[in-house]
Coordinates of C-alpha atoms and ligand atoms in Angstrom, one line a residue:
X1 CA 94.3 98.3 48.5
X2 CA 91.3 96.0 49.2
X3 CA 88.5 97.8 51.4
X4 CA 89.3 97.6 55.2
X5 CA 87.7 94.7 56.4
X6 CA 89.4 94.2 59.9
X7 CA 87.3 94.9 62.7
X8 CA 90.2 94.5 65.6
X9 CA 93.9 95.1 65.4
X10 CA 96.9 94.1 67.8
X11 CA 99.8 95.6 67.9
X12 CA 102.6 92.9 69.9
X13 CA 102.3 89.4 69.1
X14 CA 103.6 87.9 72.2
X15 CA 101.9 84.5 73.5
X16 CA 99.0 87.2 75.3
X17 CA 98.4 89.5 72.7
X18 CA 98.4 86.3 69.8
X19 CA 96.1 84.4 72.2
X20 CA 93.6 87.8 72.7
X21 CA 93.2 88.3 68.5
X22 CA 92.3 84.1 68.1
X23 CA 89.9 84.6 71.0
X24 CA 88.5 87.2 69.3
X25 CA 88.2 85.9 65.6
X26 CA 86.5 82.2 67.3
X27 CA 84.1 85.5 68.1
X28 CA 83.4 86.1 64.7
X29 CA 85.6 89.4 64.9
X30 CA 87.9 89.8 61.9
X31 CA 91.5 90.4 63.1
X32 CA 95.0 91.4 61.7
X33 CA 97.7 91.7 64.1
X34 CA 101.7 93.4 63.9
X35 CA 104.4 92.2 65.2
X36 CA 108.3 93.3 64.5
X37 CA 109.1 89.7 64.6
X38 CA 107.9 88.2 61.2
X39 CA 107.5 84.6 62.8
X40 CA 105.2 86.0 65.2
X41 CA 102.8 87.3 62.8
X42 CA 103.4 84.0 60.7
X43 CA 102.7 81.7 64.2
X44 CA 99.4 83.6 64.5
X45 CA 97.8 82.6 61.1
X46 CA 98.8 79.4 61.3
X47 CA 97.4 79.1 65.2
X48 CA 93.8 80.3 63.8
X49 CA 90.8 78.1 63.8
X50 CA 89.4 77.1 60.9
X51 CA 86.7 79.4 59.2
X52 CA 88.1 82.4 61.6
X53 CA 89.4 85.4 59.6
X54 CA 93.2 86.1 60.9
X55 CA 96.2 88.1 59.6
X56 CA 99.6 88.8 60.2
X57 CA 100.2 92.1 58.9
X58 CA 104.2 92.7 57.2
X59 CA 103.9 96.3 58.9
X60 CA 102.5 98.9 61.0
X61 CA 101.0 100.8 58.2
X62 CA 99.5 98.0 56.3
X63 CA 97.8 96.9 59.7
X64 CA 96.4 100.4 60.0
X65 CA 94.8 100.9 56.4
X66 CA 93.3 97.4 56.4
X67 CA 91.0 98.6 60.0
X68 CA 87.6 99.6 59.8
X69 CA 87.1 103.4 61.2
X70 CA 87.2 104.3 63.8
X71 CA 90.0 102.1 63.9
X72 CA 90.3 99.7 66.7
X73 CA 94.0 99.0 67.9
X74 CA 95.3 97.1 70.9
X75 CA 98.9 97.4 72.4
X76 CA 100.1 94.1 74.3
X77 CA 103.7 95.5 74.0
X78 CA 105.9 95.2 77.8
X79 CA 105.1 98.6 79.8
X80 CA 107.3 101.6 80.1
X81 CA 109.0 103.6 77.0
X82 CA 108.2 100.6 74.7
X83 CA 104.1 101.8 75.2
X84 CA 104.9 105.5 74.1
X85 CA 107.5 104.5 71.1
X86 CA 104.5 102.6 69.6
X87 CA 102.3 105.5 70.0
X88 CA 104.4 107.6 68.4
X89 CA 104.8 105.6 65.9
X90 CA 101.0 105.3 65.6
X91 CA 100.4 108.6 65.5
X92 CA 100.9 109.6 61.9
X93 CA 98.5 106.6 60.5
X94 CA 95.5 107.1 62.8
X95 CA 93.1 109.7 62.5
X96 CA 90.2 111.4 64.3
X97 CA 88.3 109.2 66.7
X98 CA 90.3 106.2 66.2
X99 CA 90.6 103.8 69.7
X100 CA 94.2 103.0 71.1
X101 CA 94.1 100.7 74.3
X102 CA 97.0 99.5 76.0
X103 CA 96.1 96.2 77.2
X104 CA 99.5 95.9 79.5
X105 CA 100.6 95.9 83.1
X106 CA 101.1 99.7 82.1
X107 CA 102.0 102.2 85.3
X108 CA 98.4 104.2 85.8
X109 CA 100.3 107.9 85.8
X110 CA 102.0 106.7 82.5
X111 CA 98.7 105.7 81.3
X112 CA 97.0 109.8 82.9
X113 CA 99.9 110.9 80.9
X114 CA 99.1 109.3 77.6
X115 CA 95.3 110.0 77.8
X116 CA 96.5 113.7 78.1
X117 CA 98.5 113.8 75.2
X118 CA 96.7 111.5 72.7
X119 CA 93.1 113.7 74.1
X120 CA 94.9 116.5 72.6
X121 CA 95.7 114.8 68.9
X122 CA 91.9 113.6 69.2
X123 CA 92.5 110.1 69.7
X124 CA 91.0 107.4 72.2
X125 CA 93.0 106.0 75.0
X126 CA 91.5 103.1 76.8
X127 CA 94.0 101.8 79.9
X128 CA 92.9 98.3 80.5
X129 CA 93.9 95.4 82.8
X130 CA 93.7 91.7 81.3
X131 CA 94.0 89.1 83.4
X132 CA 94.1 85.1 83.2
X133 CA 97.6 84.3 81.8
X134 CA 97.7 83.2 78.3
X135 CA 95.3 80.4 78.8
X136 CA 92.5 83.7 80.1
X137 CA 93.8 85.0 76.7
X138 CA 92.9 82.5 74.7
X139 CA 89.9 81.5 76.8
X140 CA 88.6 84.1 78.1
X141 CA 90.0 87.3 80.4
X142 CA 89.4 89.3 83.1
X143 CA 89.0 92.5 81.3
X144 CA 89.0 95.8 83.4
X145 CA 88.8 98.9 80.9
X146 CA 88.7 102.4 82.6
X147 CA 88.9 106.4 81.0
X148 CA 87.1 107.1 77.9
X149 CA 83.6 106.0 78.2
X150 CA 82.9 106.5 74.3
X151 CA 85.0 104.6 73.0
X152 CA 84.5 101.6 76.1
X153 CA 81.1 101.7 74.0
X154 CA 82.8 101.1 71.2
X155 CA 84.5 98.3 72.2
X156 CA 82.2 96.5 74.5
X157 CA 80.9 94.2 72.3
X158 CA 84.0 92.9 71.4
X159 CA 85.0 92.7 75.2
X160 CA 81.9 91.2 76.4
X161 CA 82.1 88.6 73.7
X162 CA 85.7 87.4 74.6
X163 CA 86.1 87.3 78.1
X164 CA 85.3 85.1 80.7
X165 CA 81.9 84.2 81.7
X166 CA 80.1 83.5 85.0
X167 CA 76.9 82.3 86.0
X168 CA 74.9 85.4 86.9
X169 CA 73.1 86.6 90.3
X170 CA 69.9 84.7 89.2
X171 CA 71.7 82.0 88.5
X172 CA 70.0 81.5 84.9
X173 CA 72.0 83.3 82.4
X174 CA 76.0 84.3 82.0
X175 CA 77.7 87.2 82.3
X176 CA 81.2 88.4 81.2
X177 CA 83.9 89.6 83.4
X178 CA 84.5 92.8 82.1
X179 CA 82.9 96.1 83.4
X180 CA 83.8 100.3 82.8
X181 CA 86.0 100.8 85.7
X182 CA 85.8 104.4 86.2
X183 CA 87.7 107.6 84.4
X184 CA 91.1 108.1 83.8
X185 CA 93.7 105.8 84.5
X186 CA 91.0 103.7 86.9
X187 CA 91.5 100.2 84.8
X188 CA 94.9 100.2 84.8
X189 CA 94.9 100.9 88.9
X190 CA 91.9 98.3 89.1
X191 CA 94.8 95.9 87.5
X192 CA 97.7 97.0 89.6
X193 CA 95.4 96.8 92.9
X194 CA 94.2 93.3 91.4
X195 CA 97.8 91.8 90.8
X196 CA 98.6 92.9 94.6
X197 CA 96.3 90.9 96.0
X198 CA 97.4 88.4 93.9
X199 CA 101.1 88.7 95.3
X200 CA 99.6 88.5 99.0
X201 CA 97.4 85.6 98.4
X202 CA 100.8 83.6 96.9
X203 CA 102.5 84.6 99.5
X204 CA 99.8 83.1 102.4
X205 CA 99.8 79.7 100.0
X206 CA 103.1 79.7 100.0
X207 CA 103.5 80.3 103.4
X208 CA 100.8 77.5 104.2
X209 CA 102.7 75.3 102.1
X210 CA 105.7 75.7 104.0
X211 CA 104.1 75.0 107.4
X212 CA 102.3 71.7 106.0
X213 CA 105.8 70.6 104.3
X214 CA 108.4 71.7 107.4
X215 CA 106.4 71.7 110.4
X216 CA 103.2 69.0 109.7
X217 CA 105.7 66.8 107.8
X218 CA 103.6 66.3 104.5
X219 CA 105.1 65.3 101.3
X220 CA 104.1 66.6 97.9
X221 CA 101.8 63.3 97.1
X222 CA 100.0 64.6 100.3
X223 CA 100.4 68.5 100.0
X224 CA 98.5 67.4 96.8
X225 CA 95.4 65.9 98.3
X226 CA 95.2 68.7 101.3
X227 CA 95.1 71.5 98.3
X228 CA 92.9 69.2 96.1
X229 CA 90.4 68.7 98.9
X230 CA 90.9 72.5 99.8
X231 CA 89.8 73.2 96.5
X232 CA 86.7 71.7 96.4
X233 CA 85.2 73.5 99.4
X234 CA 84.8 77.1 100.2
X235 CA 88.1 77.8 99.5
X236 CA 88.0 77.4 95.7
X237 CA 90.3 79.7 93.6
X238 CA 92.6 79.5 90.8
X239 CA 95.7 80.2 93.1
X240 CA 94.7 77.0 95.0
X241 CA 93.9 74.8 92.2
X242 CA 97.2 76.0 90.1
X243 CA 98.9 74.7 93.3
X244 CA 97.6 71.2 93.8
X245 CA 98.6 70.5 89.9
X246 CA 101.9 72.2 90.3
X247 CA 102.6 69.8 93.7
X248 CA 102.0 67.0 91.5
X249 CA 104.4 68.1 88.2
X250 CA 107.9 66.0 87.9
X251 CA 111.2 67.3 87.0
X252 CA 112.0 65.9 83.7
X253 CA 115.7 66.1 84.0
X254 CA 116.0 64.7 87.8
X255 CA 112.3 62.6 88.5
X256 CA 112.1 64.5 91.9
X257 CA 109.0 66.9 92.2
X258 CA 109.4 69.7 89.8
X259 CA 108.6 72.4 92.6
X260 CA 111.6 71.2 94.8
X261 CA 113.7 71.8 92.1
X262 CA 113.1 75.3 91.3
X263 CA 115.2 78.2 93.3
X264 CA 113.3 80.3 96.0
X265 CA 114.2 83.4 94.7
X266 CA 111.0 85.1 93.7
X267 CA 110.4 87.3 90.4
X268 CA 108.2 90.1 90.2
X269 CA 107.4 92.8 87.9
X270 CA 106.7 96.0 89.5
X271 CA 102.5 95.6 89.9
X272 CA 102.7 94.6 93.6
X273 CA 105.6 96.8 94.7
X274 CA 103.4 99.5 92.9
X275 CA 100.2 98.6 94.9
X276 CA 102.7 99.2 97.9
X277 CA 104.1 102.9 97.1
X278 CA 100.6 104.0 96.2
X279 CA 98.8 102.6 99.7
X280 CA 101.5 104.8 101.0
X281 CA 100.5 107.9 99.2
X282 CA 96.6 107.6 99.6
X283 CA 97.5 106.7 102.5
X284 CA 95.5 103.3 103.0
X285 CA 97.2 100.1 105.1
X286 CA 98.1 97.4 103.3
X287 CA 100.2 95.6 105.4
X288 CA 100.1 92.3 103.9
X289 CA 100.3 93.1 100.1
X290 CA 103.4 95.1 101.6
X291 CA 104.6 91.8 103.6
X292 CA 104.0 89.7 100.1
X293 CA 106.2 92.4 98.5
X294 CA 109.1 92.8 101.4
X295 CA 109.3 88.3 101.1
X296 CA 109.9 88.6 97.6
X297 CA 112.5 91.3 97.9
X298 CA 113.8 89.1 101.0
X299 CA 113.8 85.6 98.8
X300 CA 116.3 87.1 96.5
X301 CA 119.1 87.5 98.8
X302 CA 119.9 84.1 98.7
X303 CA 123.6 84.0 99.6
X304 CA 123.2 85.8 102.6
X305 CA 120.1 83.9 103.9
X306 CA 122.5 81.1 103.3
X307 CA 125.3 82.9 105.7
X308 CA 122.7 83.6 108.2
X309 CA 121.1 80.3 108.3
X310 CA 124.8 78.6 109.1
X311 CA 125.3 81.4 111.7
X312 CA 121.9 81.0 113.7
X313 CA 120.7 77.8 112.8
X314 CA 117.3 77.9 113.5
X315 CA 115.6 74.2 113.7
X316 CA 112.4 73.4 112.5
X317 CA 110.5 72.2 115.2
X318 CA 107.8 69.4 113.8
X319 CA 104.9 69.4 115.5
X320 CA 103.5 66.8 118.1
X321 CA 100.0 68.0 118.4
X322 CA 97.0 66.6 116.9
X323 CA 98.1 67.2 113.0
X324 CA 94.7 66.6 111.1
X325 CA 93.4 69.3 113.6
X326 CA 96.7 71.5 112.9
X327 CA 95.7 71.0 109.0
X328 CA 92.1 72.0 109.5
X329 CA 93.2 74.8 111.3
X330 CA 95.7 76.0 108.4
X331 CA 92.9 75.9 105.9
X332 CA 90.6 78.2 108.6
X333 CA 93.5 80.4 108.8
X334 CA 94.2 80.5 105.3
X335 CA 90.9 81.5 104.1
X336 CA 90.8 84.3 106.7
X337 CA 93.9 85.9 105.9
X338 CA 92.8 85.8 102.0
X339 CA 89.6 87.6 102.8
X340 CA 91.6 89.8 104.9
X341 CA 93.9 90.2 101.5
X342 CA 91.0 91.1 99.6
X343 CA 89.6 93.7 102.3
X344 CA 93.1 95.1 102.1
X345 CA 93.0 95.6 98.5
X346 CA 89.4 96.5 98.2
X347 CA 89.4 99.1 101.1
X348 CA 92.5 101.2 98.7
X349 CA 89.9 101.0 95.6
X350 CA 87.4 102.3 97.7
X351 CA 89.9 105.1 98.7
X352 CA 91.2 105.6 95.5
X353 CA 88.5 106.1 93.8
X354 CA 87.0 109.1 95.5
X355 CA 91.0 110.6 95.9
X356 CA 91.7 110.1 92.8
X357 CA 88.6 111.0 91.2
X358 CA 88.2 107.8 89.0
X359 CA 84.4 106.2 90.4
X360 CA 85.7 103.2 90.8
X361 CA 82.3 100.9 90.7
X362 CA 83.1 98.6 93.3
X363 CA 80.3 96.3 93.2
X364 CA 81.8 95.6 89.6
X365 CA 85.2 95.2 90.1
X366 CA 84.6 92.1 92.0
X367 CA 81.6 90.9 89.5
X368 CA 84.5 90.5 87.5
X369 CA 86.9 89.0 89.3
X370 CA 84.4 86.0 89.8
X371 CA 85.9 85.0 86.4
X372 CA 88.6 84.6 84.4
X373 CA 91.4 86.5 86.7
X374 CA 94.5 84.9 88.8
X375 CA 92.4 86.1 92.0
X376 CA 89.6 84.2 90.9
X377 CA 88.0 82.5 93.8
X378 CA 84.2 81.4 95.5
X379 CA 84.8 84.3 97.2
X380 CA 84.6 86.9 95.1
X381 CA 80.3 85.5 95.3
X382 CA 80.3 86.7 99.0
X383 CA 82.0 90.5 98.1
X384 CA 79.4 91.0 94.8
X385 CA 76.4 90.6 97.5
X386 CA 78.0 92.9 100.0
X387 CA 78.7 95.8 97.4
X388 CA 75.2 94.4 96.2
X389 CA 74.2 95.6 99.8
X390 CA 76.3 98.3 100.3
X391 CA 77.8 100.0 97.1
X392 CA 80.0 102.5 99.4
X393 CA 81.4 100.1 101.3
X394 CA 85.0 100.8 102.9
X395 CA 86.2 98.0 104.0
X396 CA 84.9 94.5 103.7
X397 CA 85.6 93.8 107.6
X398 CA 82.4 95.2 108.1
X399 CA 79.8 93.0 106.0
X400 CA 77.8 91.3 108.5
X401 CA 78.6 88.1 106.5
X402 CA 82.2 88.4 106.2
X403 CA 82.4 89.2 110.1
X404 CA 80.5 86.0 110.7
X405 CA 83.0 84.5 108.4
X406 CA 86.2 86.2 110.2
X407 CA 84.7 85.4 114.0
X408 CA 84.6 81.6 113.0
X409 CA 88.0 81.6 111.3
X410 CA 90.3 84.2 113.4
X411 CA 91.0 81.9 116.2
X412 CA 92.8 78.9 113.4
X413 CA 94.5 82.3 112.1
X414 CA 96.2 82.9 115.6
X415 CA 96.8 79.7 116.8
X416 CA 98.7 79.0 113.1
X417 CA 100.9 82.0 113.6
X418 CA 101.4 80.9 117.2
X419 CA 102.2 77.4 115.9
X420 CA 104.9 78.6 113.1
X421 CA 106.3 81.3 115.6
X422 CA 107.4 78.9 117.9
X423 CA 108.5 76.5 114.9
X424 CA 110.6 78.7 113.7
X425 CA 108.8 79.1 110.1
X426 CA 108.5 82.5 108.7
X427 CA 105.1 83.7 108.4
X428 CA 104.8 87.3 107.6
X429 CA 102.2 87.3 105.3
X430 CA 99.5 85.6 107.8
X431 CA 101.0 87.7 111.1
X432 CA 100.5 90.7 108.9
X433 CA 96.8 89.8 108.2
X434 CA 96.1 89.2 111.8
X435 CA 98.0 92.0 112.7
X436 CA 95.9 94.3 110.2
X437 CA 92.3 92.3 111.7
X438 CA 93.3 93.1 115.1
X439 CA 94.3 96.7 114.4
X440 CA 91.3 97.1 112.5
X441 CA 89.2 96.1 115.2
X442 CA 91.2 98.1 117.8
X443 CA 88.8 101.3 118.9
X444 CA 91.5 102.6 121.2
X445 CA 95.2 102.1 119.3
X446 CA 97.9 103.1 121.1
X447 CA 99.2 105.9 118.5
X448 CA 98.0 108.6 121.6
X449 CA 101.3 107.9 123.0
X450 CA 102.9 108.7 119.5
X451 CA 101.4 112.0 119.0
X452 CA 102.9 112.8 122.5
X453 CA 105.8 111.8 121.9
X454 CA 105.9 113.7 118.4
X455 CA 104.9 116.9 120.4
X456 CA 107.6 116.2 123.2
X457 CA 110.4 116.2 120.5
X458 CA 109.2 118.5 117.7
X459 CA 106.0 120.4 118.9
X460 CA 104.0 119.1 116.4
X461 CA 100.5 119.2 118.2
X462 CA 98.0 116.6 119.1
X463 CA 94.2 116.1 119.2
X464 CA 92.2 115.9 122.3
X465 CA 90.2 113.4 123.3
X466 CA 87.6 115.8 125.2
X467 CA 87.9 118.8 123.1
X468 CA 88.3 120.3 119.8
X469 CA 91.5 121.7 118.2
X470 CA 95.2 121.0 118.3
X471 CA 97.5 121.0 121.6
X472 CA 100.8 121.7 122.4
X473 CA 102.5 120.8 125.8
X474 CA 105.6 122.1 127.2
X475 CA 106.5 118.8 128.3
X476 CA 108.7 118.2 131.7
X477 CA 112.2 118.2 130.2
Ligands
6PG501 C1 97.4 88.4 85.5 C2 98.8 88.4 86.1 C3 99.7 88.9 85.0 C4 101.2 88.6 85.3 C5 101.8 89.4 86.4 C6 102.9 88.7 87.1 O1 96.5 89.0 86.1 O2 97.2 87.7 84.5 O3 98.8 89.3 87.2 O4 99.4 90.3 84.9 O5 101.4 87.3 85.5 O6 102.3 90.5 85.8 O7 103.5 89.6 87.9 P1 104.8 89.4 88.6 O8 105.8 89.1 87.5 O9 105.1 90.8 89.2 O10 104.7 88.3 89.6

């Protein structure tokens, strides 16, 4: 066997973890990847550019001994039991202070267990989120790596030089989006928090879309130019430009629009509905990345919407107003319920991290967002210079320059959900955000009458609002 010359190896040769390794060797980085598939590992020598040192490796062990120690080794493999079976089968080619990182959507308590276990056979574990698709792949990432910090070290090189860059603060050089996220299983949560945002800003774009089509009466040439011309202002973001080009893309078989063709029955993998559960066990509201989640679940039951929808017949009522102003106003309302999205998301990071123990840095999380992710967007600028300002924030809401944002925009928010109740368009995403803004800004909520009634029925005590301690009333029954 020839010396080991490989400096990076992958271990699932799937369109992401095929795109990652070319990235890396147009880096200069000498890569050999597995994959049980033969044609996989065939498809990703022949993809390589020229001058760029790539292999496809006929098995596990060969991939192993060809690595230069300590051995770098990425899983892109799909999450649950599949991560752990290629561990174990890891486990009796590695040795001492070799790297393992599980670049999957990987559940962070499967990824606490794992660092546990591979700690004790003296191994590195690095959980880390990649985000950007397979074009980020290829391109450059998102990259949020969290736990060991040696071997994050290690690796950062690597990172820096394949993911995604953006100008930086002073506007002179670049950076790359990828930063330590904390201990433990913090990049993996960093991921899982990320990709719920992501399922509630779909969900308000979709739910934006819906209005403009059903209730302003816009066709897809026109959807087009609104999200086009959206995207060119302060609302720029991957989730908006993806949408202008996909209002635009025909259906081969039929010539209609491509979008009208497809079913409305949403897919997900777990990452949002995880987000979800864990607000709920912090406990940290979330109420729109739960909304986003609840409208998936709800898409899927097709048949009976169908049932329903013959039985109550609700009609669409277009609207009569002023409709430029009504479209002005969606974009207004859009934007603040995606910042409110954000806050959501950012707020359970901020809660998690001191919970859970990880040190979630904050102020990088969304320096790396600026680039490379689905949630990419001009507004991730705005959140860098508050956590620039204010490292500890808890909630974005209160940035002076995201409430100056929020005050302009919250009236177009209300007045759209007004609009769409009365139009009969479901819009639980954006009533959620407004709902969560106007909670949020609520000093006196009126949960005083819950804790009495939870005391009337089951004694459990309540809080004063004049003194300390906990109070029990014999209530008049
Ligand atoms: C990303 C995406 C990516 C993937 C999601 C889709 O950041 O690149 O989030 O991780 O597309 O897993 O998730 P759903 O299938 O749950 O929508």
């Amino acid at each position: 066997m020839d010396n080991p010359s490989f400096e990076f190896g992958m271990i699932g040769l799937g369109v992401m973890g095929r795109n990652l390794l070319l990235n890396m060797a147009d880096h200069g980085f000498a890569t050999i990847g597995f994959d049980k598939d033969a044609a996989k590992c065939t498809l990703l020598e022949s993809s390589a550019s020229p001058n760029t040192k790539v292999k496809g490796a006929a098995t596990l062990k060969e991939m192993v001994q060809q690595l230069k120690k300590p051995r770098k080794l990425m899983m892109l493999v799909p999450a649950g039991p599949i991560v752990d079976s290629v561990i174990n089968d890891l486990l009796p080619l590695l040795e001492t202070g070799d790297i393992i990182i599980d670049g999957g959507n990987s559940f962070y308590k499967d990824t606490l267990r794992r660092i546990t276990f591979l700690q004790e056979k003296k191994l590195h574990f690095i959980g880390m989120g990649v985000s950007g698709g397979e074009e980020g792949a290829r391109k450059g990432p998102s990259i949020m790596p969290g736990g060991d910090l040696e071997a994050w070290q290690n690796l950062k090189p690597i990172l820096e030089a394949i993911s995604a860059k953006v100008p930086a603060a002073d506007g002179k050089k670049e950076e790359p989006c990828v930063a330590y996220m904390g201990k433990a299983a913090a990049g993996h949560y960093v991921k899982m928090v990320h990709n719920g945002i992501e399922y509630a800003i779909m969900q308000l774009i979709s739910e934006v879309y819906s209005i403009l089509k059903n209730v302003v009466g816009l066709n897809n040439d026109e959807l087009h130019t609104v999200f086009k011309k959206w995207n060119e202002g302060e609302m720029q973001s991957f989730l908006i430009e993806i949408t202008k080009d996909i209002l635009l893309q025909k259906d081969d078989l039929t010539n209609n629009s491509l979008v009208d063709m497809i079913l409305d029955k949403a897919g997900s993998k777990g990452t949002g509905k995880w987000t979800s559960q864990e607000a709920m066990d912090l406990p940290i509201p979330l109420p729109t990345i739960d909304m986003a989640v609840a409208m998936r679940d709800m898409s899927v039951y097709k048949e009976d919407r169908t049932t329903a929808a013959a039985l109550y017949k609700p009609k669409i009522k277009v609207y009569t107003g002023d409709k430029e102003k009504l479209i002005q106003q969606l974009h207004d309302a859009l934007y603040c319920a995606t910042i409110l999205s954000y806050a959501q998301g950012l707020a359970m990071l901020h809660k998690a991290s001191a919970t859970l123990g990880m040190d979630i840095p904050l102020q990088d999380v969304v320096r790396i967002w600026r680039g490379g992710c689905i949630i990419r967007s001009s507004l991730l600028e705005t959140f860098t210079s508050a956590f620039k300002k204010d490292k500890n924030l808890s909630n974005m809401l209160l940035n002076k320059k995201v409430a100056a944002i929020i005050k302009k925009k919250q009236s177009a928010l209300r007045r759209v959900v007004q609009i769409s109740a009365n139009a009969k368009v479901p819009v639980a995403g954006l009533m959620s955000a407004l709902s969560y803004f106007d909670s949020f800004t609520t000093e006196k909520m009126p949960t005083n009458l819950i804790q009495a009634q939870r005391d009337y029925f089951g004694a459990h005590t309540y809080q004063r609002t004049d003194k300390e301690g906990s109070f029990h009333t014999d209530w008049n029954r």
